[in-house]
Coordinates of C-alpha atoms in Angstrom, one line a residue:
M1 CA 0.0 0.0 0.0
S2 CA 3.0 2.3 0.1
S3 CA 2.2 3.6 -3.5
V4 CA -1.3 4.6 -2.3
F5 CA 0.3 6.5 0.6
D6 CA 2.8 8.1 -1.8
V7 CA -0.1 9.4 -4.0
I8 CA -1.8 10.9 -0.9
K9 CA 1.4 12.6 0.2
L10 CA 1.9 14.0 -3.3
I11 CA -1.6 15.4 -3.4
F12 CA -1.5 17.1 0.0
W13 CA 2.1 17.7 0.8
N14 CA 3.7 18.1 -2.6
S15 CA 6.1 15.2 -2.3
E16 CA 8.1 13.9 -5.2
K17 CA 6.7 12.4 -8.4
V18 CA 5.2 8.9 -8.1
T19 CA 4.5 6.1 -10.5
V20 CA 1.0 4.5 -10.3
D21 CA -0.1 1.2 -11.7
R22 CA -3.6 -0.2 -12.2
D23 CA -3.7 -1.8 -8.7
T24 CA -2.9 1.5 -7.0
Y25 CA -5.5 3.4 -9.0
D26 CA -8.1 0.7 -8.1
V27 CA -7.4 1.2 -4.4
L28 CA -7.8 5.0 -4.7
A29 CA -11.0 4.6 -6.6
Y30 CA -12.3 1.9 -4.3
H31 CA -11.8 4.4 -1.4
M32 CA -13.4 7.2 -3.4
I33 CA -10.4 9.4 -3.2
D34 CA -9.1 9.2 -6.8
A35 CA -10.6 12.6 -7.7
L36 CA -8.4 14.2 -5.1
A37 CA -5.5 13.7 -7.4
A38 CA -6.9 16.0 -10.1
S39 CA -4.4 18.9 -9.4
A40 CA -1.5 16.4 -9.2
L41 CA -2.0 14.2 -12.2
S42 CA 0.8 15.8 -14.2
R43 CA 3.2 14.7 -11.5
I44 CA 2.0 11.1 -11.5
E45 CA 3.5 8.7 -14.0
M46 CA 1.2 6.1 -15.4
P47 CA 0.2 4.3 -18.6
D48 CA -1.7 6.6 -21.1
D49 CA -4.9 4.5 -21.0
L50 CA -5.0 4.7 -17.2
R51 CA -4.5 8.5 -17.3
M52 CA -7.4 8.9 -19.7
E53 CA -9.6 6.7 -17.5
W54 CA -8.6 8.6 -14.4
K55 CA -9.4 12.0 -16.0
T56 CA -12.8 10.7 -17.1
S57 CA -13.5 9.5 -13.6
I58 CA -12.6 12.8 -12.1
M59 CA -14.8 14.7 -14.6
R60 CA -17.7 12.5 -13.8
Q61 CA -17.3 13.0 -10.1
V62 CA -16.9 16.7 -10.4
V63 CA -20.1 16.9 -12.4
Y64 CA -21.9 14.9 -9.7
N65 CA -20.5 17.2 -7.0
A66 CA -21.8 20.2 -8.9
Q67 CA -25.2 18.6 -9.1
V68 CA -25.2 18.0 -5.3
N69 CA -24.0 21.5 -4.6
Y70 CA -26.7 22.9 -6.8
V71 CA -29.4 21.0 -4.8
Q72 CA -27.8 22.0 -1.5
N73 CA -27.6 25.6 -2.4
H74 CA -31.3 25.6 -3.4
L75 CA -32.8 23.7 -0.4
P76 CA -36.3 25.0 0.3
I77 CA -35.7 25.0 4.1
T78 CA -36.4 28.3 5.7
V79 CA -35.7 27.4 9.3
P80 CA -32.1 27.5 10.6
Y81 CA -30.0 24.4 9.8
V82 CA -26.5 23.2 9.3
V83 CA -24.9 20.8 6.8
L84 CA -22.9 18.0 8.4
K85 CA -19.9 16.4 6.7
G86 CA -19.9 16.7 2.9
S87 CA -19.2 20.3 2.0
S88 CA -18.5 21.1 5.6
A89 CA -15.6 18.6 5.5
A90 CA -14.5 19.8 2.0
Q91 CA -13.8 23.3 3.2
Y92 CA -10.5 22.1 4.8
Y93 CA -9.2 20.7 1.5
P94 CA -6.8 22.6 -0.8
Y95 CA -9.3 21.9 -3.7
P96 CA -12.7 21.4 -2.1
E97 CA -14.4 20.6 -5.5
Y98 CA -12.5 17.3 -5.7
R99 CA -13.7 16.0 -2.4
I100 CA -16.5 13.7 -3.4
I101 CA -19.9 14.4 -1.7
G102 CA -22.1 11.4 -1.3
D103 CA -25.3 13.1 0.0
I104 CA -26.4 16.1 2.0
D105 CA -26.8 15.6 5.8
I106 CA -28.9 18.3 7.4
I107 CA -29.9 18.9 11.0
T108 CA -32.2 21.5 12.4
R109 CA -33.2 22.6 15.9
R110 CA -35.5 20.0 17.3
E111 CA -38.5 22.3 17.2
D112 CA -37.9 23.0 13.5
F113 CA -37.7 19.4 12.3
D114 CA -41.3 19.1 11.2
Q115 CA -41.3 22.4 9.3
A116 CA -38.1 21.4 7.4
Y117 CA -39.7 18.0 6.7
Q118 CA -42.7 19.6 5.1
E119 CA -40.7 22.2 3.2
L120 CA -38.6 19.5 1.6
L121 CA -41.8 17.7 0.4
Q122 CA -43.3 21.0 -0.9
G123 CA -40.0 21.7 -2.7
G124 CA -40.2 18.6 -4.8
F125 CA -38.3 16.1 -2.8
V126 CA -39.7 12.6 -2.3
I127 CA -39.1 10.4 0.7
S128 CA -36.7 7.5 0.0
K129 CA -36.4 6.2 3.5
E130 CA -37.7 7.0 7.0
L131 CA -35.7 5.9 10.0
D132 CA -35.6 6.8 13.7
R133 CA -32.4 8.8 13.1
E134 CA -33.0 10.5 9.8
V135 CA -35.4 10.8 6.9
G136 CA -34.0 10.5 3.3
F137 CA -35.3 12.8 0.6
L138 CA -34.5 12.5 -3.1
K139 CA -34.5 15.1 -5.8
N140 CA -32.6 15.0 -9.1
D141 CA -30.9 11.8 -8.0
V142 CA -29.4 13.6 -5.0
L143 CA -30.1 12.3 -1.5
A144 CA -30.7 14.7 1.4
E145 CA -30.9 13.3 4.9
L146 CA -32.8 15.3 7.5
H147 CA -31.6 14.2 10.9
R148 CA -33.7 13.9 14.0
F149 CA -30.4 13.3 15.8
F150 CA -26.8 12.7 14.7
A151 CA -24.7 11.1 17.5
S152 CA -24.4 7.4 17.5
L153 CA -22.8 6.5 20.8
N154 CA -23.2 3.8 23.5
D155 CA -23.8 6.3 26.3
P156 CA -27.1 8.3 26.1
K157 CA -25.5 11.2 28.2
Q158 CA -22.6 11.5 25.7
A159 CA -25.0 11.3 22.7
K160 CA -27.2 14.1 24.2
Y161 CA -24.1 16.2 24.9
M162 CA -22.9 15.8 21.2
D163 CA -26.3 16.6 19.7
D164 CA -27.0 19.5 22.0
L165 CA -23.6 20.9 21.1
I166 CA -24.5 20.7 17.4
I167 CA -27.9 22.2 17.8
E168 CA -26.7 25.1 20.1
N169 CA -24.3 26.1 17.3
I170 CA -26.8 26.2 14.5
G171 CA -26.6 29.7 13.0
S172 CA -27.3 31.4 9.7
S173 CA -24.2 30.2 7.8
H174 CA -25.4 26.5 7.5
M175 CA -22.0 25.5 8.8
L176 CA -20.8 24.7 12.3
P177 CA -17.8 26.4 14.1
D178 CA -14.5 24.6 13.4
D179 CA -14.2 22.8 16.8
I180 CA -17.8 21.4 16.6
N181 CA -17.4 20.6 12.9
G182 CA -14.2 18.6 13.7
L183 CA -16.1 16.8 16.5
V184 CA -18.7 15.7 13.9
L185 CA -15.9 14.4 11.6
L186 CA -14.4 12.4 14.5
E187 CA -17.8 11.0 15.4
H188 CA -18.4 10.1 11.8
I189 CA -15.3 7.9 12.0
N190 CA -16.7 6.4 15.2
Q191 CA -20.0 5.7 13.6
H192 CA -18.7 3.8 10.6
L193 CA -15.6 2.2 12.0
E194 CA -17.4 -0.9 13.3
R195 CA -18.9 -1.9 9.9
G196 CA -16.2 -0.3 7.8
L197 CA -15.0 3.0 6.6
G198 CA -12.3 4.1 4.2
L199 CA -9.5 6.5 3.6
R200 CA -11.9 9.2 2.5
Q201 CA -13.3 9.6 6.1
I202 CA -9.7 9.5 7.5
I203 CA -8.6 12.2 5.1
D204 CA -11.5 14.4 6.1
W205 CA -10.2 14.2 9.7
M206 CA -6.6 14.8 8.5
M207 CA -7.5 17.9 6.6
F208 CA -9.4 19.3 9.6
V209 CA -6.4 18.6 11.9
D210 CA -4.0 20.2 9.5
K211 CA -6.1 23.4 9.3
C212 CA -7.5 23.6 12.8
L213 CA -5.7 21.6 15.4
P214 CA -2.1 22.8 16.0
D215 CA -0.6 22.0 19.4
E216 CA -1.9 25.2 21.0
K217 CA -5.6 24.4 20.1
W218 CA -5.6 20.7 21.1
L219 CA -6.5 21.1 24.8
S220 CA -9.7 23.0 24.0
F221 CA -10.7 20.4 21.4
Q222 CA -9.7 17.6 23.7
N223 CA -12.3 18.7 26.2
Y224 CA -15.0 18.2 23.6
A225 CA -13.6 14.8 22.4
K226 CA -13.2 13.5 25.9
A227 CA -16.8 14.5 26.8
I228 CA -18.0 12.0 24.2
G229 CA -15.3 9.4 24.9
L230 CA -13.4 9.9 21.6
D231 CA -10.2 11.6 22.7
S232 CA -8.2 8.4 22.3
L233 CA -9.6 7.9 18.7
A234 CA -8.5 11.5 17.9
I235 CA -5.0 10.9 19.1
V236 CA -4.5 7.6 17.4
A237 CA -6.1 8.6 14.1
T238 CA -4.0 11.7 14.0
R239 CA -0.7 9.9 14.7
M240 CA -1.7 7.3 12.1
C241 CA -2.1 10.1 9.5
E242 CA 1.4 11.3 10.4
L243 CA 2.9 7.9 10.1
Y244 CA 1.3 6.9 6.8
L245 CA -0.3 9.9 5.0
G246 CA 2.3 12.6 5.6
L247 CA 0.5 14.9 8.0
P248 CA 3.0 17.3 9.6
H249 CA 3.9 16.3 13.2
R250 CA 2.0 17.5 16.2
E251 CA 3.2 17.0 19.7
W252 CA -0.2 16.3 21.2
C253 CA -0.5 12.9 19.4
S254 CA 3.2 11.8 19.8
R255 CA 2.4 9.3 22.6
A256 CA 0.0 7.3 20.5
D257 CA 0.6 3.5 20.4
E258 CA 2.1 3.0 16.9
K259 CA 1.1 -0.7 16.9
L260 CA -2.5 0.4 17.4
C261 CA -2.0 3.0 14.6
K262 CA -0.8 0.2 12.3
Q263 CA -3.7 -2.1 13.3
L264 CA -6.2 0.7 12.6
M265 CA -4.7 1.5 9.2
D266 CA -4.7 -2.2 8.2
Y267 CA -8.3 -2.5 9.2
I268 CA -9.3 0.7 7.2
L269 CA -7.5 -0.6 4.1
A270 CA -9.2 -3.9 4.4
C271 CA -12.7 -2.4 4.9
G272 CA -12.7 0.1 2.1
N273 CA -15.2 2.9 1.7
F274 CA -18.0 2.3 4.2
G275 CA -17.2 -1.5 4.3
N276 CA -18.6 -2.1 0.9
V277 CA -19.0 -5.3 -1.1
R278 CA -15.3 -6.2 -1.5
S279 CA -14.8 -5.9 2.3
E280 CA -17.5 -8.6 2.7
N281 CA -15.2 -11.1 1.1
I282 CA -12.3 -10.2 3.4
G283 CA -13.9 -10.8 6.8
T284 CA -17.3 -12.7 6.5
G285 CA -16.7 -14.9 9.4
E286 CA -15.0 -12.1 11.4
N287 CA -18.1 -10.0 11.0
V288 CA -20.4 -12.9 12.0
F289 CA -18.3 -13.5 15.2
Y290 CA -18.1 -9.8 16.0
F291 CA -21.8 -9.0 15.5
G292 CA -23.2 -12.4 16.5
S293 CA -23.0 -11.7 20.3
T294 CA -26.5 -10.2 20.2
P295 CA -29.5 -11.0 17.9
K296 CA -30.1 -7.3 17.2
S297 CA -26.5 -6.5 16.1
M298 CA -26.4 -9.7 13.9
L299 CA -29.7 -8.7 12.3
G300 CA -28.3 -5.3 11.6
L301 CA -25.2 -6.7 9.9
L302 CA -27.3 -9.1 7.7
T303 CA -29.7 -6.3 6.7
D304 CA -26.9 -3.9 5.9
R305 CA -24.9 -6.4 3.8
G306 CA -28.1 -7.7 2.2
M307 CA -29.1 -4.3 1.1
A308 CA -25.6 -3.6 -0.3
N309 CA -25.6 -6.9 -2.3
W310 CA -29.2 -7.4 -3.4
K311 CA -29.9 -5.2 -6.4
A312 CA -33.6 -6.1 -6.4
A313 CA -34.1 -4.9 -2.8
Q314 CA -32.4 -1.6 -3.7
K315 CA -34.9 -1.1 -6.5
H316 CA -38.1 -2.5 -4.8
A317 CA -38.9 -1.4 -1.2
I318 CA -41.2 -4.4 -0.7
L319 CA -38.2 -6.7 -0.7
R320 CA -36.1 -4.8 1.8
P321 CA -37.5 -6.5 4.9
F322 CA -36.1 -9.7 3.5
A323 CA -32.6 -8.5 2.8
W324 CA -31.3 -10.3 6.0
I325 CA -32.5 -13.6 4.6
Y326 CA -30.8 -13.0 1.3
Q327 CA -27.5 -12.2 3.1
T328 CA -27.8 -15.3 5.3
V329 CA -28.0 -17.5 2.2
R330 CA -24.9 -15.7 0.8
Y331 CA -23.0 -16.4 4.0
I332 CA -24.0 -20.0 4.0
K333 CA -23.0 -20.6 0.4
R334 CA -19.6 -18.9 1.0
G335 CA -19.1 -21.1 4.1
L336 CA -19.9 -24.3 2.2
S337 CA -17.5 -23.4 -0.6
R338 CA -14.4 -23.1 1.6
A339 CA -11.7 -25.7 1.2
D340 CA -10.6 -25.6 4.8
A341 CA -13.5 -24.2 6.7
T342 CA -12.3 -25.2 10.2
A343 CA -9.0 -23.3 9.8
E344 CA -10.7 -20.3 8.3
I345 CA -13.3 -20.2 11.2
K346 CA -10.5 -20.2 13.8
K347 CA -8.6 -17.5 11.9
E348 CA -11.7 -15.3 11.7
H349 CA -12.7 -15.9 15.3
K350 CA -9.2 -14.6 16.3
A351 CA -9.6 -11.6 14.0
A352 CA -12.9 -10.7 15.6
K353 CA -11.4 -10.8 19.1
Q354 CA -8.5 -8.6 17.9
R355 CA -11.1 -6.1 16.5
I356 CA -12.9 -6.0 19.8
K357 CA -9.6 -5.4 21.6
M358 CA -8.7 -2.6 19.1
F359 CA -12.1 -0.9 19.5
K360 CA -11.8 -1.0 23.3
A361 CA -8.3 0.6 23.1
L362 CA -9.7 3.3 20.8
G363 CA -12.7 3.9 23.0
V364 CA -15.1 3.7 20.0
R365 CA -18.7 2.6 20.0
Q366 CA -19.7 -1.0 19.8
S367 CA -23.3 -1.7 18.7
T368 CA -23.3 -5.0 20.5
K369 CA -23.4 -3.0 23.7
G370 CA -26.5 -1.1 22.6
L371 CA -26.7 2.4 21.1
A372 CA -28.3 5.6 22.3
V373 CA -31.2 6.9 20.3
Y374 CA -33.4 10.0 20.7
K375 CA -37.1 9.1 21.2
N376 CA -40.0 11.0 22.7
G377 CA -37.8 13.9 23.7
K378 CA -35.1 11.9 25.5
Y379 CA -32.1 9.8 24.9
I380 CA -32.3 6.1 25.7
K381 CA -30.2 3.0 25.0
E382 CA -31.6 0.4 22.7

């Protein structure tokens, strides 16, 4: 993976020219960070056909970004709100237009949620999903998620603290202050780490740290991070970015366990962007052992993976309640096809135990312990 790291260093820190092959490009694209190289392509050596493909991919992603930004800039919401992640993360990049935006995450003050909901419908958006945490609205193939709450932590008190902090800082600019915005990016890593995230989310954090967290500002930010139990994650993730991605050194993360940094980077590279389809083939048994400790977390895994893999359920809502069955069959087939199932099971059981140990060291959430949700005006653990 050193060539992938070399490309990232070239993009952000103007390191020396690098040579890229197909495998390196595939990893960058798989993690949805290939467009970040747009301004540095002339300093990357590669075959002509790959260069043309790369340029085409960048143009396609930039066009989609423009479409998302247009929808975001014309949201019909008249109550105060802020945009989480997405463009709020892109502001820290040297070229924000090349940071790919997946969807538009919005949160309002609690008393304004219903009005924002109705205004989106009146503005031509259609509901694509309705969950306890957020409602998804579609328009022009762009997804906007209106959040009832954002934090996804084990402790209800910490979740309330995080969401209250966001809501208290909603102003007229649709963007949070830097410290709170950085806390959102850190919590975003926490939310997706369990089932898989990629280098894109790590780079979001790295860019925030580069612009907003020099040594003299760490203590004030640490107070926020510690209040939601994520100060260890902040320290390890930052030191990991220094070791592998070229982030300039900061004294405040110098005592991070470098073995833990390596373990975290290896895990991120194996998972890919949000733990998508390819990651399923890396740790099927590991995921089953990890999430299988409670029926609810196991059902969540099967449903998520089933929705990612079953194209028919993605198109037809009536099939979605059965996604977990589809995924169960996939896992059974994969298990039966193994040449040495016993050895693989032992290996994956060990990997699951190592993952649990890593998460404990990082202080991140574990859904097997129950997650805090906001219901009927209060935070409870489910």
